[in-house]
Amino acid sequence: MIKDETAPLEAVVLGTAMSLGGTPDLAHVYDPKSREHIIDGTFPKEEDLIRENEAFKAVLEKHHVKVYRPETLADTNQVYARDIGMVIDETFIMPNIIEDREHEKDGIAYLIDQVSPEDILVMPEGAHAEGGDVMPWKGRLFVGYSEEEDYQAYKVSRTNRAGLEFLEQHFSNYEVIGFELKKSDTDAKANALHLDCCFQPIGRDQCIIYKGGFKNLSDYEWLVAEFGADNCIEITQDEMYHMNSNVFSISPEVIVSEAGFDRLNTELERRGFTVERVPYTEISKMEGLFRCSTLPLKRSY
Ligand SMILES: NC(=O)NCCC[C@H](N)C(=O)O
């Protein structure tokens, strides 16, 4: 059962960096930050990614979370488990994701086999959504998406209107609210790859938000009004680039955050959160962080 972003976590799929397949060539890159690091010769090494990813696993286990791993597929980047499936209520949704990453789904097939068939929802052709864009929160379903023009124009546009409408049809118990995101295939500072790259609810009624990630100012303003300005931690463009909104909630009180996010971590502690600091800078080079690395299966209510 998953109804929100922060209830105490019981079980999760954590992506793996094993058998990453080395540095991709530019023809096979699908986000601007990886692209930047390939060009600069700073694309992360598998051993460093594994070290960071295992440190995250240790923190999850310290908090008694059952951690499942994808089956390792040869030469496949499986770090970001978030995007390849999603759980809403008791339903496991198998979405249509970017073709370059479709193969990653094979790694979690063994887990999906354990879900009863009536709890599996397969997205129809033409509807696209990735888990990083989808967030249940207090009876609402926040969805980052692109309208057709952007969806066709950008590789980093991953959820389309048909995906949004599919969620609307199947989760009529939620009020589905779509937010168009700003996209760039070449400039990571001008790109909100997924909704969780510019926004995430935390605690019971707070959020982390980057204004510039929203294509329409009115969406950002709506969220700030909804959460209340005092309950929003606003982050800068640089903080967005370093993925400050992509922390991960183990519970309403405990947040996993990057060890070097000084301003954010201090602010979270000032607000009463327990911050579990994990070094994750190498993983951040591929335009994802903690939330992106996880696919929560069960939170307790
Ligand atoms: N939820 C997320 O934002 N996931 C990060 C995915 C990063 C990966 N390089 C991608 O472009 O799909």
Coordinates of N, CA and C in Angstrom, one line a residue, residues 35-43:
R35 N 25.2 13.6 -20.0 CA 25.9 14.1 -21.2 C 27.0 15.0 -20.9
E36 N 26.8 15.9 -19.9 CA 27.8 16.9 -19.5 C 29.0 16.1 -18.9
H37 N 28.7 15.1 -18.1 CA 29.9 14.4 -17.5 C 30.6 13.5 -18.5
I38 N 29.9 13.0 -19.5 CA 30.6 12.2 -20.6 C 31.5 13.1 -21.3
I39 N 31.0 14.3 -21.7 CA 31.9 15.3 -22.4 C 33.1 15.7 -21.6
D40 N 32.9 15.9 -20.3 CA 33.9 16.4 -19.4 C 34.9 15.3 -18.9
G41 N 34.5 14.1 -19.3 CA 35.4 12.9 -18.8 C 35.2 12.6 -17.3
T42 N 34.1 13.0 -16.8 CA 33.8 12.8 -15.3 C 32.7 11.9 -15.1
F43 N 32.2 11.1 -16.0 CA 31.1 10.2 -15.8 C 31.5 9.2 -14.7

